[in-house]
Amino acid sequence: MAIGGGTDLLVLIKEGLARPEALVDLRRIPGYRGIELKQDGSGRIGAAVAISALAGHAGVRDRWPALAEACGSVGTPALRNMGTIAGNLCQRPRCWYFRRGIDCLRNGGSRCPAADADGENQYLAIFAGGVCHVVHPSDPAVALTALDARVEIVGGGGTRTAPIGQFFADASRDHARETVLESGEMIAAIELPPESSGGAQYWRKVMQRGAWDFALVSVAAARRRDGDVRLVLGGVAGFPWRVDQSVEEDVASGGLDAGDAATLAERALYDARPLSKNAYKVHIAGSLLRSAIMEIAAP
């Protein structure tokens, strides 16, 4: 198995959820630890770039502040120094049943115990309504989705590129998949288009603890220089959840007041289907969306 920082993989090995025969360190592959800022406003981030390097990079903060802020909210300083961007995107879900080897769909069972009325589901999904209710834990993935990033994938069959919105498989409906990576494939780099640079960007994360925690709910928002808007929620589905395009278009129209923002946030959450113990996430998501909309809406 490929390893960058190993902050999730080593835990998976300890938990018995990964049993590699060998580990291959990616960090010395040329270009894998580089951050390239191009003159046209685009960028390329090597797979093995540390999360802390992205959080503190002046050029990243200038062009993609939402990404820098999201990276700065990951874990602890030690985890940010060890963890890599590709590893962060590819980390496994944090569902208690899955991680503890309890009989569930991801562990070879026939049902999802989190869906029960008394299930431990307070940190799980409120969207996507499939048979599995895991949430994806990556903070940078939420920001990268709002920035229309693309993922460069390399394997025995060559190199291909996937929009990040398609990189994450629908983990709620197919419990055997979490990304589109096939056997023998890995991330080589993250590419950011010039259109995503600058504009108005916003990031916020709500945690149970003040630090060193995964998001209960997070939001990344961007109003690009061409006026297009992206609104993405984290902590609510098995992949970064992009808000309905009609809501984004109404935000892009500008001239919004607090009442308009509240109405649009409510529309964005219309399809939420919380489980027995996580309806509070709908309220948090609404609050975050209202703030994000007001922050990036055109005057």
mmCIF file with all atom_site columns, N, CA and C in Angstrom, residues 35 101 226 250 254 277 290:
data_model
loop_
_atom_site.group_PDB
_atom_site.id
_atom_site.type_symbol
_atom_site.label_atom_id
_atom_site.label_alt_id
_atom_site.label_comp_id
_atom_site.label_asym_id
_atom_site.label_entity_id
_atom_site.label_seq_id
_atom_site.pdbx_PDB_ins_code
_atom_site.Cartn_x
_atom_site.Cartn_y
_atom_site.Cartn_z
_atom_site.occupancy
_atom_site.B_iso_or_equiv
_atom_site.pdbx_formal_charge
_atom_site.auth_seq_id
_atom_site.auth_comp_id
_atom_site.auth_asym_id
_atom_site.auth_atom_id
_atom_site.pdbx_PDB_model_num
ATOM 1  N N  . ILE A 1 35  ? 4.433   22.564 -4.498  1.00 0.00 ? 35  ILE A N  1
ATOM 2  C CA . ILE A 1 35  ? 3.278   23.431 -4.714  1.00 0.00 ? 35  ILE A CA 1
ATOM 3  C C  . ILE A 1 35  ? 3.646   24.383 -5.848  1.00 0.00 ? 35  ILE A C  1
ATOM 4  N N  . GLY A 1 101 ? -15.128 -2.560 14.052  1.00 0.00 ? 101 GLY A N  1
ATOM 5  C CA . GLY A 1 101 ? -15.298 -3.925 13.567  1.00 0.00 ? 101 GLY A CA 1
ATOM 6  C C  . GLY A 1 101 ? -16.630 -4.543 13.881  1.00 0.00 ? 101 GLY A C  1
ATOM 7  N N  . ASP A 1 226 ? -15.750 35.429 -11.950 1.00 0.00 ? 226 ASP A N  1
ATOM 8  C CA . ASP A 1 226 ? -16.755 35.498 -13.020 1.00 0.00 ? 226 ASP A CA 1
ATOM 9  C C  . ASP A 1 226 ? -18.170 35.573 -12.462 1.00 0.00 ? 226 ASP A C  1
ATOM 10 N N  . ASP A 1 250 ? -29.041 31.785 -7.177  1.00 0.00 ? 250 ASP A N  1
ATOM 11 C CA . ASP A 1 250 ? -29.736 32.887 -6.507  1.00 0.00 ? 250 ASP A CA 1
ATOM 12 C C  . ASP A 1 250 ? -28.789 33.688 -5.621  1.00 0.00 ? 250 ASP A C  1
ATOM 13 N N  . GLY A 1 254 ? -26.935 38.317 -6.135  1.00 0.00 ? 254 GLY A N  1
ATOM 14 C CA . GLY A 1 254 ? -26.556 39.439 -5.282  1.00 0.00 ? 254 GLY A CA 1
ATOM 15 C C  . GLY A 1 254 ? -27.743 40.188 -4.715  1.00 0.00 ? 254 GLY A C  1
ATOM 16 N N  . LYS A 1 277 ? -30.668 10.784 15.999  1.00 0.00 ? 277 LYS A N  1
ATOM 17 C CA . LYS A 1 277 ? -29.938 11.590 16.980  1.00 0.00 ? 277 LYS A CA 1
ATOM 18 C C  . LYS A 1 277 ? -29.121 12.725 16.378  1.00 0.00 ? 277 LYS A C  1
ATOM 19 N N  . ARG A 1 290 ? -26.189 30.422 6.180   1.00 0.00 ? 290 ARG A N  1
ATOM 20 C CA . ARG A 1 290 ? -26.604 31.821 6.244   1.00 0.00 ? 290 ARG A CA 1
ATOM 21 C C  . ARG A 1 290 ? -25.397 32.748 6.337   1.00 0.00 ? 290 ARG A C  1
#
